[in-house]
Amino acid sequence: MSAVPAVRPPEAALEPVRATSRGWILAAAVIGIPVAVWFAPLGLDPKVQHAIAVSLFMIVSWMTHALDHALAGFIGCFLCWALGVVKFETAFSGFSNSTPWFLFGAVLFGMMASKTGLAKRIAYMLMLRIGNTYSRLLLGLILSDFVLTFIAPSGIARVVIMATIALGLIEAFGLGQGSNVARGMFLILTYTAGLFDKFVIAGAASITARGFIESVGGVEVLWSRWLLAYLPCAVITILIAWRLTLRMYRPEKPALPGGAAFLREEVEKLGPWTPLEKKAALLMLIAIALWMTDFLHHISPAMVGLGVGLLGVLPVVGVLDIDDLKKVNYLPVFFVACALSMGNVLLSTKALDILTNAMTGWMAPLATNAFSTPLVLFWSAFGYHIFLGDEVSMLATSIPVLMKFAHAHGLDPLSTGMMWTFAAGAKIFVYQSAVMVVGYSYGYFSARDFFRIGAWLTLVQFGLLLLIVPLYWPLIGIGR
C-alpha cells in the first residue's frame, strides 16, 4: 500500500493565485500593504515598524492564499534577515524549535498507520464490535476517528483513511451521493476530524499552538494534561455529534444489508496481522505511553513523536523506507517553522507589544473572571478565524499576541492558549481548514450541510468550554 496522500495539503486549499484580475488585486495588497507600513510616518522605532511590515506581508499572503504558505513564510524570514530587521539566527529561529519537527513526527505516524493498514484494521475491528445498523455504524465512524487521532495525528490523514471505509459502507447500503446516509457519514467524519485535533495535541494546528504557548507564554504544555483537560469534551462531543447527525440526516435504510457480514469480509480481506503492522503498533504504543506519562518524566512530546517516527524509518525496523520519506510534503513543516520565526522576530523587536495593544486592548475589561474569559476568548477566536480562514495561520498569527496579552493582564498563559486553540475547532465554512476541504472534495455534502452542522456543534463547543474552564480545569491544575 502506498503512503497516504493526506500528508500533502489539498491543492485547492493552498493553490497560488493565478495571473487574473483578482490575482493582480491580491498581489497588490500583499506587496502594497507591507510597503505602505514600512514607509509610513508612524513614529515607531524603525526595527519595530519594519518587523510589523514584513509580518504583514506574511499574514496577508496567508489570508489571501496569494502564495503557498511555506513560500510566503520563507520570503518573510529572508526579508527580515536581508533587510537588517534581525540577525539570521532570529529570522530563521523557528527551524531550531521543536514544534515543526513534532509535526514531522506526526506525519511519519500517519504514514506508518496508513502504509501498514493498521489504521484501517483498527477502524473496521472497532466498528464490527459496535454494530451494523446505520446508527451504530455512524457512531463507529466517529469513535474510530477519535481513536485514530492517537496513531494518525493528522486530521487530513484520518479523513482519507475513514473516507475509504465510508465509501465501502455507502456502496454496501446501495445508496448514492445524495443520500442521507452518505451525507451524514462524510459530514461527521470530516467535522470531527478537525475537532479531535484540538482535543489531543495532534495535527499542525494544535502542535503549532503548543509551540507558541511554550515559547512565548513561557509555560510547559504537557501532552497528558492537554488530553485530560479535553477528555470530557471529547466524550460529550462524540455523543452529541452522533445524535445530531442522526436527527439531521435520517437514513433511507436503517441497517446494513447483510448485517455484520460485510464488516467481517472487510477485516478478512486485510488478512492476518503482518510483521509491519505489529511493528507499527508497538512503536505507536510506546509513543502513546510516553506521551500519557510525560507528567512523570517531562520528556518533550516533540522528542517522543520525532524519535519514534525516525525509529520506524531505520532499516532494522523497516516500517517506512527512504522512498516513503521522498513522498512526504515538507512544506507544512517549513510553514510552521516560518510562522514560529515570525513570532520570535516580533518578540525580539518588541513589535509584539504594539500588536498586542492593537488587537486585544478591547478584551481586557471583559476577560475578568473564569466565566467571562472563556466567552470573550471563544467568540473572539471564532470571529478572527472567519477572516483568517486557515486554522494554522490563524493560530500562528494570534497566539503570540495572546500570550503577551495574558502576561500583561494576569491571565494564565496555558489556559488562555488552550481556550483559543479549542475555539479554532469551531467552524461554519469549509475554507476554514484544509481538513474540511479534503472531506468536502469527495462531493458527499454541500457547503450548506456543513454550515448547518457546524453552527450547532459550535454552540455545543462553546457550552462545553463555559463548563469545563471554571469547574473542571482548576481540579487538574489548569488556570489556578
mmCIF file of C-alpha atoms in Angstrom, residues 7-18 26-27 30 56-77 95 329-339 390 392-393 434:
data_model
loop_
_atom_site.group_PDB
_atom_site.id
_atom_site.type_symbol
_atom_site.label_atom_id
_atom_site.label_comp_id
_atom_site.label_asym_id
_atom_site.label_seq_id
_atom_site.Cartn_x
_atom_site.Cartn_y
_atom_site.Cartn_z
ATOM 1 C CA VAL A 7 0.396 14.200 4.196
ATOM 2 C CA ARG A 8 0.013 16.583 1.275
ATOM 3 C CA PRO A 9 -2.303 19.580 1.769
ATOM 4 C CA PRO A 10 -5.103 19.617 -0.810
ATOM 5 C CA GLU A 11 -4.259 21.630 -3.866
ATOM 6 C CA ALA A 12 -7.497 23.568 -3.613
ATOM 7 C CA ALA A 13 -6.585 24.789 -0.148
ATOM 8 C CA LEU A 14 -3.128 26.050 -0.938
ATOM 9 C CA GLU A 15 -3.268 26.798 -4.656
ATOM 10 C CA PRO A 16 -1.420 30.035 -5.508
ATOM 11 C CA VAL A 17 -3.414 32.844 -7.032
ATOM 12 C CA ARG A 18 -3.144 32.885 -10.841
ATOM 13 C CA LEU A 26 -4.364 40.348 -4.233
ATOM 14 C CA ALA A 27 -0.731 40.728 -5.310
ATOM 15 C CA VAL A 30 0.296 41.518 -0.464
ATOM 16 C CA LEU A 56 2.023 41.843 7.416
ATOM 17 C CA PHE A 57 3.431 40.517 4.149
ATOM 18 C CA MET A 58 3.320 37.005 5.579
ATOM 19 C CA ILE A 59 -0.112 37.413 7.192
ATOM 20 C CA VAL A 60 -1.776 38.928 4.115
ATOM 21 C CA SER A 61 -0.226 36.219 1.925
ATOM 22 C CA TRP A 62 -1.613 33.542 4.238
ATOM 23 C CA MET A 63 -5.050 35.177 4.396
ATOM 24 C CA THR A 64 -5.407 35.519 0.637
ATOM 25 C CA HIS A 65 -3.524 32.368 -0.421
ATOM 26 C CA ALA A 66 -1.662 34.599 -2.879
ATOM 27 C CA LEU A 67 1.402 32.453 -2.262
ATOM 28 C CA ASP A 68 1.946 28.983 -0.903
ATOM 29 C CA HIS A 69 2.014 29.253 2.888
ATOM 30 C CA ALA A 70 5.539 27.900 3.235
ATOM 31 C CA LEU A 71 6.878 30.060 0.390
ATOM 32 C CA ALA A 72 5.385 33.205 1.916
ATOM 33 C CA GLY A 73 6.947 32.240 5.238
ATOM 34 C CA PHE A 74 10.363 31.665 3.690
ATOM 35 C CA ILE A 75 10.246 35.022 1.898
ATOM 36 C CA GLY A 76 9.262 36.765 5.124
ATOM 37 C CA CYS A 77 12.102 35.170 7.074
ATOM 38 C CA PHE A 95 13.649 25.912 12.465
ATOM 39 C CA ASN A 329 5.393 17.079 1.508
ATOM 40 C CA TYR A 330 7.710 19.004 3.837
ATOM 41 C CA LEU A 331 6.138 22.404 3.114
ATOM 42 C CA PRO A 332 3.698 22.257 6.078
ATOM 43 C CA VAL A 333 6.683 21.600 8.367
ATOM 44 C CA PHE A 334 8.551 24.569 6.888
ATOM 45 C CA PHE A 335 5.428 26.724 7.140
ATOM 46 C CA VAL A 336 5.157 26.083 10.880
ATOM 47 C CA ALA A 337 8.872 26.824 11.305
ATOM 48 C CA CYS A 338 8.496 30.122 9.435
ATOM 49 C CA ALA A 339 5.438 31.065 11.490
ATOM 50 C CA ASP A 390 -6.664 28.645 7.550
ATOM 51 C CA VAL A 392 -2.792 27.072 11.333
ATOM 52 C CA SER A 393 -2.312 30.621 10.041
ATOM 53 C CA ALA A 434 -7.548 22.009 4.871
#
